[in-house]
Coordinates of C-alpha atoms and ligand atoms in Angstrom, one line a residue:
X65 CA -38.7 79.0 -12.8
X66 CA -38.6 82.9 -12.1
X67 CA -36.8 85.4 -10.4
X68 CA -33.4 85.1 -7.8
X69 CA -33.5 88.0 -5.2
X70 CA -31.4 89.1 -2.7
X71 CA -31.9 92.4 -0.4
X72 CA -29.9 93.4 2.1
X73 CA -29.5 92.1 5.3
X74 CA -31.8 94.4 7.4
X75 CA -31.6 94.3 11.5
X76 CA -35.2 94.6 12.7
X77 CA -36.2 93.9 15.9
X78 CA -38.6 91.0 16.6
X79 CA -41.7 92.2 18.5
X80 CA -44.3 89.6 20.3
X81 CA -46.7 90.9 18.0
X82 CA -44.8 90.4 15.0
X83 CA -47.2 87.7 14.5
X84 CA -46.5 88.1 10.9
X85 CA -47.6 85.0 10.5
X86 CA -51.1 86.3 11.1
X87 CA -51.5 87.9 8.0
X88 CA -50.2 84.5 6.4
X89 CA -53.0 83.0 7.7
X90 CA -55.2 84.9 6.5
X91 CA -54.8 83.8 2.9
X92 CA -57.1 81.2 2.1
X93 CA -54.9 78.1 1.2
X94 CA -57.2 75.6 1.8
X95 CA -58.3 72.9 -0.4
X96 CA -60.0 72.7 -3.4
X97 CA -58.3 76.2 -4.3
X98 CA -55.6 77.2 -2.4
X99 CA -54.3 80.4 -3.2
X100 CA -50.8 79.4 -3.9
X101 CA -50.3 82.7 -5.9
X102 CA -51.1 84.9 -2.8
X103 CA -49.5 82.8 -0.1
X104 CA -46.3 82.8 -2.3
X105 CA -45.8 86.2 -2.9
X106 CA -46.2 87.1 1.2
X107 CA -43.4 84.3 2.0
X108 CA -41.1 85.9 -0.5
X109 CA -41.7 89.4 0.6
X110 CA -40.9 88.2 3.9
X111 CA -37.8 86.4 2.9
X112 CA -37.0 89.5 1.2
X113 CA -37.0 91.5 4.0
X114 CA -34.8 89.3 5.3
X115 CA -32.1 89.2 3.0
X116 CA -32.6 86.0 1.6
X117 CA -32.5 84.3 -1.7
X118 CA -35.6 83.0 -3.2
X119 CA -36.5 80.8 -6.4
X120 CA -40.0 80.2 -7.5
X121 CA -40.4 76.7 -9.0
X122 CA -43.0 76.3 -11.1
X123 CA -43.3 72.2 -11.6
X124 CA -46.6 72.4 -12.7
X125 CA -48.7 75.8 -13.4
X126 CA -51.0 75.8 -11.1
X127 CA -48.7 74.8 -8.3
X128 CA -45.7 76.7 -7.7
X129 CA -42.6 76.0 -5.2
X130 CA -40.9 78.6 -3.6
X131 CA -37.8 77.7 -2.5
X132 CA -35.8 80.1 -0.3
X133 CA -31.8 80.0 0.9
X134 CA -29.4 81.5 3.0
X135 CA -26.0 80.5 1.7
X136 CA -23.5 78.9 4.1
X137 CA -19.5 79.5 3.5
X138 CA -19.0 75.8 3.0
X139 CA -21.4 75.6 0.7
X140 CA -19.6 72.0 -0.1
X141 CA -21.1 70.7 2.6
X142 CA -24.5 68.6 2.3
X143 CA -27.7 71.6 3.1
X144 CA -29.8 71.8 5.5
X145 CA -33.4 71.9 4.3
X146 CA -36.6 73.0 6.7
X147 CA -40.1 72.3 4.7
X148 CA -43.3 73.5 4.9
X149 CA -46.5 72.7 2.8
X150 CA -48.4 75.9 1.4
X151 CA -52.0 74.1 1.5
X152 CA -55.0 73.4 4.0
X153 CA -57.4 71.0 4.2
X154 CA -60.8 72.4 3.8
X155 CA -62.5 74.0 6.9
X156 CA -66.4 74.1 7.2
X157 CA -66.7 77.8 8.6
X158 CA -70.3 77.4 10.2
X159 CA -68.9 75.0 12.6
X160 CA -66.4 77.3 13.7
X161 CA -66.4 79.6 16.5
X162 CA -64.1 82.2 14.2
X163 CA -63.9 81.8 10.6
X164 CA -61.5 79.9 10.1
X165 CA -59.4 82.3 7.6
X166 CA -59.6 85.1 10.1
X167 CA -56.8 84.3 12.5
X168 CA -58.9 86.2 15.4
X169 CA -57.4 85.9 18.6
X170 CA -58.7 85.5 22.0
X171 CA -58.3 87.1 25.0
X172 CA -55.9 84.7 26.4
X173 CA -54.1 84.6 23.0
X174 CA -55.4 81.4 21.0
X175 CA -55.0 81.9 17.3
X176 CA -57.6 80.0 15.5
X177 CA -57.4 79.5 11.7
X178 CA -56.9 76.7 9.9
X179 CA -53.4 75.8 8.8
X180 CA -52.3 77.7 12.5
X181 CA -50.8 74.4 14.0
X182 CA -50.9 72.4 10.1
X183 CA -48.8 74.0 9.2
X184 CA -48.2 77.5 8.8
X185 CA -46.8 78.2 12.3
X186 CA -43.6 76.4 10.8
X187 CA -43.4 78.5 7.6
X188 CA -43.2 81.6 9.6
X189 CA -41.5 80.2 12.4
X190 CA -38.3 79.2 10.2
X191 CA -38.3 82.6 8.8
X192 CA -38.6 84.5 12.1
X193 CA -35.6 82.3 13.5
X194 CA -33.6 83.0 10.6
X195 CA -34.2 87.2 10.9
X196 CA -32.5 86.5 14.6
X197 CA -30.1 84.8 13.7
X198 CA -28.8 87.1 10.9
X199 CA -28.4 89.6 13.8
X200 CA -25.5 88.1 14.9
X201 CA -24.5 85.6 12.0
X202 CA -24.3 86.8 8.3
X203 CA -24.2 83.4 7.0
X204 CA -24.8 79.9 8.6
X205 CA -21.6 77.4 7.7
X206 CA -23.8 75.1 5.8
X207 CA -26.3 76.4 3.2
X208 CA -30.2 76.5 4.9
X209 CA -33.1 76.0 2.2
X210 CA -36.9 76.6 3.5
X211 CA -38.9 74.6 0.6
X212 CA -43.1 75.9 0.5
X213 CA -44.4 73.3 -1.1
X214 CA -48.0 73.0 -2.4
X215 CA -50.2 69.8 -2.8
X216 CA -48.9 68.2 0.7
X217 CA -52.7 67.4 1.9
X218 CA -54.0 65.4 -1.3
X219 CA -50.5 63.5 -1.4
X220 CA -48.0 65.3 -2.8
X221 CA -47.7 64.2 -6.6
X222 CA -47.6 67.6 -8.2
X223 CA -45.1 68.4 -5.0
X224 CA -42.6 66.9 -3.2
X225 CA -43.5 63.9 -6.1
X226 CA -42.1 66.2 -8.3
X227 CA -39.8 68.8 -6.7
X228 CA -37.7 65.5 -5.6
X229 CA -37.3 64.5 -8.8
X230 CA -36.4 68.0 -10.5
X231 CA -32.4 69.1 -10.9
X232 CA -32.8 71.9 -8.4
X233 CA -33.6 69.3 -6.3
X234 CA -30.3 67.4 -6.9
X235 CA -28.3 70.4 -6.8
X236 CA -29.5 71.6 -3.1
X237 CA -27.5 67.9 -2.1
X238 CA -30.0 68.2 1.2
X239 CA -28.5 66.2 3.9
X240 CA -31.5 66.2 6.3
X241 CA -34.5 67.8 6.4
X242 CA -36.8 69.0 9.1
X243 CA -40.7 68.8 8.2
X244 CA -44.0 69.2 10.1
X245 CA -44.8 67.6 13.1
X246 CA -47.6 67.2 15.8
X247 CA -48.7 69.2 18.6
X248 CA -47.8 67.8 22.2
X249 CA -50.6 67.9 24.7
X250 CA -47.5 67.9 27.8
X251 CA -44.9 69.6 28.5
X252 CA -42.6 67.7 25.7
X253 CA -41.4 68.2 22.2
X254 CA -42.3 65.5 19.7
X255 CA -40.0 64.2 17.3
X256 CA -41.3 61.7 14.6
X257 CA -38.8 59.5 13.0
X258 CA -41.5 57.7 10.5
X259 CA -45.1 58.3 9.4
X260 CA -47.9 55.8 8.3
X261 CA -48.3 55.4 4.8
X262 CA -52.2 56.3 3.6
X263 CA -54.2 53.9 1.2
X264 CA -57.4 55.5 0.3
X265 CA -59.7 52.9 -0.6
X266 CA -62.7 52.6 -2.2
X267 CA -65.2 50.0 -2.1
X268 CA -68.1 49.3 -4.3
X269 CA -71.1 47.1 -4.2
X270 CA -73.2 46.4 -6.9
X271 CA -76.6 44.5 -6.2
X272 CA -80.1 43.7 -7.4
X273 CA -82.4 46.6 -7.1
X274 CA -86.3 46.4 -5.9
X275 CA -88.9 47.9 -4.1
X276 CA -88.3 49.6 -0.7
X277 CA -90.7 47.2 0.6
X278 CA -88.9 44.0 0.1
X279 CA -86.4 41.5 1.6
X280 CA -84.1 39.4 -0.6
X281 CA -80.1 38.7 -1.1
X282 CA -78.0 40.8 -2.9
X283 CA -78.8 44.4 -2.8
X284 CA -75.9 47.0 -3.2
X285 CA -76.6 48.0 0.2
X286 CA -76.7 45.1 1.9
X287 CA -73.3 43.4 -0.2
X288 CA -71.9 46.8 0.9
X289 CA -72.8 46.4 4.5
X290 CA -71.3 43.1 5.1
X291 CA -67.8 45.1 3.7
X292 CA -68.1 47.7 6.6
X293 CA -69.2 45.3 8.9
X294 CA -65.8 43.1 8.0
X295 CA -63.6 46.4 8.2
X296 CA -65.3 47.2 11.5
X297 CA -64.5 44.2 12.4
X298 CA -60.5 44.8 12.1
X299 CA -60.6 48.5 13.0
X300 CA -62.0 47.1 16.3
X301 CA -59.3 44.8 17.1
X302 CA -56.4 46.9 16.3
X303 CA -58.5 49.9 18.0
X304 CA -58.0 47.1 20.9
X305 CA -54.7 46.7 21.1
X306 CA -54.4 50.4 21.4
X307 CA -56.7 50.6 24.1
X308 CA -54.9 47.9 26.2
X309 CA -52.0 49.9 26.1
X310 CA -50.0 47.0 23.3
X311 CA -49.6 49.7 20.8
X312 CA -49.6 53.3 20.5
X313 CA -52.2 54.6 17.9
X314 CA -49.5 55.1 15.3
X315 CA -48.2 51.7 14.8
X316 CA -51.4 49.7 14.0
X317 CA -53.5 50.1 10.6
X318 CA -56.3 52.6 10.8
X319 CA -59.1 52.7 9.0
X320 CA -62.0 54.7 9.7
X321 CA -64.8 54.9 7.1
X322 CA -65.0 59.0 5.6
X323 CA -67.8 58.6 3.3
X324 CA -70.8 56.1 2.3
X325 CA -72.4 56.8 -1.0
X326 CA -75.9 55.3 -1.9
X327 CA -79.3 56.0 -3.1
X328 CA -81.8 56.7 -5.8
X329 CA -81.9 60.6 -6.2
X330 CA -84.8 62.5 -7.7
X331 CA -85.4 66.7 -7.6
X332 CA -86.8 66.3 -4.3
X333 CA -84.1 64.2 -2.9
X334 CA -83.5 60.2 -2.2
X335 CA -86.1 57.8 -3.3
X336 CA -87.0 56.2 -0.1
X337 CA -89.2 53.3 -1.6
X338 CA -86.3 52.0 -3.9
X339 CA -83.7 49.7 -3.6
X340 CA -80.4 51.3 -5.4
X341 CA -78.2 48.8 -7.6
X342 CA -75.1 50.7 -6.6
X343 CA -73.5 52.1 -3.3
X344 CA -69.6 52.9 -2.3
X345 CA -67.7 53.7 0.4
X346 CA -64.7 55.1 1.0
X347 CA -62.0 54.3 3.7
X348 CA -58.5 55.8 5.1
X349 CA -56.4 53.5 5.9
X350 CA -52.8 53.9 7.3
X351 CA -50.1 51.5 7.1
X352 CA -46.6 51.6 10.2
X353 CA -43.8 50.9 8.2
X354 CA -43.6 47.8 10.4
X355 CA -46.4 46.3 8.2
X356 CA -45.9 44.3 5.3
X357 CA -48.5 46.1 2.8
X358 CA -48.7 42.6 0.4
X359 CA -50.9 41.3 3.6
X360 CA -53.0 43.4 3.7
X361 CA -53.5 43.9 -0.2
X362 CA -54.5 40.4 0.0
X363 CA -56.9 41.0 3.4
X364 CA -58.3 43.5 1.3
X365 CA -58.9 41.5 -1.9
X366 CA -60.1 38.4 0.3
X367 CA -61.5 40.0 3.3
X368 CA -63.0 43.3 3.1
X369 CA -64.0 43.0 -0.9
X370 CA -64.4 40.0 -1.8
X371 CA -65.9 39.9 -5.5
X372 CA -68.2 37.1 -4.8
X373 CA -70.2 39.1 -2.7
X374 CA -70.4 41.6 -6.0
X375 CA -67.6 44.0 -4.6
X376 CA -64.7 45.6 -6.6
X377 CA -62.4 48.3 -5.0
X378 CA -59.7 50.7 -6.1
X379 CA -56.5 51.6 -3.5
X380 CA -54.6 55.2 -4.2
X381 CA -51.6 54.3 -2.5
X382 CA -50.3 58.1 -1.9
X383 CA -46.5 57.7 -2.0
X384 CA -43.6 55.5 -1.3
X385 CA -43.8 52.7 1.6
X386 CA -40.9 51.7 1.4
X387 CA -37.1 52.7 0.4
X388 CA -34.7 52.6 -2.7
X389 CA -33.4 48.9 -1.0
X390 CA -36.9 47.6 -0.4
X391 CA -36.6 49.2 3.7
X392 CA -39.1 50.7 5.9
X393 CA -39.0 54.4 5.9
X394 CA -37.5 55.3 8.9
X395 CA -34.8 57.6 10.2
X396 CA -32.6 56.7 12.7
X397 CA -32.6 58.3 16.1
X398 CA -29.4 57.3 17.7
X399 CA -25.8 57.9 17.4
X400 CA -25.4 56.0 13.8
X401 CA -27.2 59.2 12.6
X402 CA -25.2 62.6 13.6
X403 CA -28.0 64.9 12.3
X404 CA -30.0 63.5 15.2
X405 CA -27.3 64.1 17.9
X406 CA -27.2 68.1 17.1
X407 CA -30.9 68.4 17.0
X408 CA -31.8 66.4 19.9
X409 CA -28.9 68.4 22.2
X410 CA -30.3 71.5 20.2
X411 CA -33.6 70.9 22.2
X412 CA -32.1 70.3 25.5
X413 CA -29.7 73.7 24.7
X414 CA -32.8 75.7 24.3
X415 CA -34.0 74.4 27.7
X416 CA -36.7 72.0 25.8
X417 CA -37.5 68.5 26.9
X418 CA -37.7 66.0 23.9
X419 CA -40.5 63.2 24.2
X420 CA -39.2 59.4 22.7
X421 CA -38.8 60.0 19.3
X422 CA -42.5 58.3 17.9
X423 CA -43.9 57.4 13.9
X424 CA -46.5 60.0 12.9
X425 CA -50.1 58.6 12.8
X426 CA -50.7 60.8 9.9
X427 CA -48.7 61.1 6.6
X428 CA -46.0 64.2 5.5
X429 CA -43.9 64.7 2.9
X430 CA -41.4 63.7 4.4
X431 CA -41.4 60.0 3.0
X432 CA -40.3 61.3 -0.3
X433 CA -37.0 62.5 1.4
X434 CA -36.7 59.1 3.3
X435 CA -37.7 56.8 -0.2
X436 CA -34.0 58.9 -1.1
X437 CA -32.4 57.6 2.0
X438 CA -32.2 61.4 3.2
X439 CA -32.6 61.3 7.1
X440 CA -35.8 63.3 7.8
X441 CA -37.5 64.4 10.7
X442 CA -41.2 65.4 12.3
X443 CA -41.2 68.3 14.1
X444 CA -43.8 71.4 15.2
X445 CA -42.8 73.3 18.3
X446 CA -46.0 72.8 20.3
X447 CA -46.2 72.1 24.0
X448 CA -49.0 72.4 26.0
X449 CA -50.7 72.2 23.1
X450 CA -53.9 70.2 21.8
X451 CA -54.3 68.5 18.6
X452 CA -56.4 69.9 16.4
X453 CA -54.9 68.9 13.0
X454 CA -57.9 68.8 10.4
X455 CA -60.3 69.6 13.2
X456 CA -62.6 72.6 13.7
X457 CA -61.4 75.7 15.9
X458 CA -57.7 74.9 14.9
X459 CA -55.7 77.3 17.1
X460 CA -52.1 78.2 18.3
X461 CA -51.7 80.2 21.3
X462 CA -49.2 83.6 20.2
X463 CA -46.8 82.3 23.3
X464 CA -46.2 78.8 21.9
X465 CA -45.8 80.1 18.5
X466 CA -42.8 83.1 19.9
X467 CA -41.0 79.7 21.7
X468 CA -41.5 78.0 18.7
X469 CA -39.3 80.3 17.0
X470 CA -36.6 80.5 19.8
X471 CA -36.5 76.7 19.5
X472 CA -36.2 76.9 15.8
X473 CA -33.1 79.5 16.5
X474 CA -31.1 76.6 18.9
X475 CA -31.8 73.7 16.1
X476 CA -30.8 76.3 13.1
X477 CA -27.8 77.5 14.1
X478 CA -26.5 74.1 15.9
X479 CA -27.8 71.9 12.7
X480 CA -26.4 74.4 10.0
X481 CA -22.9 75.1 11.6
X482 CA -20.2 71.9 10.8
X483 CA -20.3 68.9 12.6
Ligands
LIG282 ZN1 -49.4 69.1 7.5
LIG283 ZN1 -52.7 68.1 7.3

């Protein structure tokens, strides 16, 4: 744990351009080396400049935390927390139209680079708000933390897994957070009360290896084949009830195939007249909290990998799937939950329309707040907006991102005051 700062409170004046955040996403945080260190030190120069407290956790040493706050006067009540993740998922630059760590803009004011909508227009967007809103408050009633947290995209252990069980933690006493959302193709802001939980799997085949030339039972490939053609088989159904309009895509299972591995390998590449005794594959799969995961365990084990047909497989369950009590991981959108009241008429105050609150098809951290019974929810200012999460050309247009921070002003000062 390092250094506690606070500067004072400068009045700057935000200018369209103040696309700070462009030189934020310019470092390179993606996946397998994220530069944490340099990502890091730019947030807390920017919180700096701000006025604003920051704390550098470091959990594990190659994956520091930086945790920044702007005190409330009631600091007795239960904190506001907004949370971004520091990492990327990898980009492959040559199938790119700009690389992706450049942030170049085009003429009609797309961003591309690769964390732009996932998720580091948040990270700047919080801070941005909060330099507004210091114009005319000093301090919000309730204390506001902004948690930059590494390791989101491969699951979170050395994270949130860790940050949530650390004393700093305890001592924020967070009453709701506000994490990373989805882009909206319309004209509406997406709210997600849940996400799907992600098993990676991992199937292998063993088999009896022969000549290129032959036909017989049993080789790797073939004992692996009949697994993917069983998955495919149940991908295709619940891919069905999507398409009939019985389900949106985020409350079936997924599970889409992301590697095969296989082959005899020499200098020169695969052996193309042999038969290999081994071959894998590997499989994300995403669980709605609706599901009961002990089904499925047993599809798996019966179904999709059954060890008579000389298959063995491994699940990496990434995170909680369900709560303290043994519940789903949800968070109320209604009444019952006030936090949700003041954000959703924080929305409409900022002349926003909200979308019916949805469960994420993809997976935050936010399921280690909701495992704590901490009401949590999904949320990236992007309309108009497509999604392009993970995909190539990731891009944010400069106008979205300015709203985006407006909005963030409305749901700040409305979630951090008393209520
Ligand atoms: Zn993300
Ligand atoms: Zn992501």
């Amino acid at each position: 744990m390092s250094s506690t700062t606070m500067t004072k409170n400068k009045k700057k004046k935000k200018t369209p351009q103040s696309h700070a955040s462009n030189s934020y996403l310019r470092i390179n945080t993606a996946h397998p080396s994220p530069d944490y260190a340099s990502a890091v030190s730019y947030l807390t120069s920017q919180a700096h400049s701000i006025g604003l407290t920051t704390r550098t956790l470091l959990l594990t040493p190659a994956a520091p935390l930086l945790l920044v706050t702007w005190p409330g006067t009631r600091p007795s009540l239960p904190s506001l927390l907004l949370n971004s993740h520091l990492d990327s998922v990898p980009a492959e630059p040559s199938k790119w139209s700009h690389p992706p760590f450049s942030a170049a803009r085009s003429p009609d004011g797309r961003i591309y680079a690769r964390g732009a909508q996932d998720d580091k227009s948040i990270a700047m967007q919080y801070l941005e708000a909060i330099r507004t809103l210091k114009n005319t408050i000093p301090n919000p009633t309730r204390t506001v933390h902004i948690s930059y947290v590494p390791d989101e995209e491969i699951g979170g252990a050395d994270g949130w897994g860790r940050f949530v069980e650390s004393e700093v933690f305890d001592e924020m006493r967070v009453g709701f957070m506000l994490d990373e959302g989805q882009a909206s193709v319309g004209e509406e802001f997406r709210v997600f009360y849940a996400d799907r939980c992600p098993w990676w799997l991992i199937v292998r085949a063993v088999g009896v290896p022969g000549h290129g030339s032959r036909m017989y039972r049993g080789s790797a490939l073939e004992n692996l084949m009949r697994s993917v053609e069983v998955v495919g088989g149940f991908r295709e159904a619940q891919f069905d009830l999507v398409k009939a309009g019985l389900a949106p895509p985020s409350e079936v299972v997924s599970v889409n195939p992301v590697y095969f591995k296989a082959g005899v390998e020499s200098g020169e590449g695969f052996v193309m007249n042999m038969q290999p005794s081994e071959a894998e594959a590997g499989f994300d799969v995403r669980l709605p909290p609706t599901v009961d995961p002990d089904l499925l365990k047993r599809r798996i084990a019966e179904e999709w990998a059954p060890a008579h047909w000389n298959l063995t497989y491994t699940i990496s369950e990434k995170g909680p799937i369900r709560d303290f009590k043994g519940r789903p991981l949800m968070t109320a959108t209604n009444d019952s939950n006030p936090w949700w009241s003041v954000f959703s008429n924080a929305i409409v105050a900022a002349g926003g329309k909200l979308a019916k609150p949805e469960i994420l098809a993809s997976t935050t951290d936010a399921r280690f707040l909701r495992q704590r019974g901490i009401p949590t929810l999904g949320f990236s200012p992007m309309t108009n907006t497509p999604i392009l999460l993970h995909d190539h050309n990731e891009f944010l247009k400069d106008t979205v991102y300015l709203r985006g921070i407006e909005i963030y002003e409305h749901i700040i000062s409305a979630l951090s005051s008393s209520f």
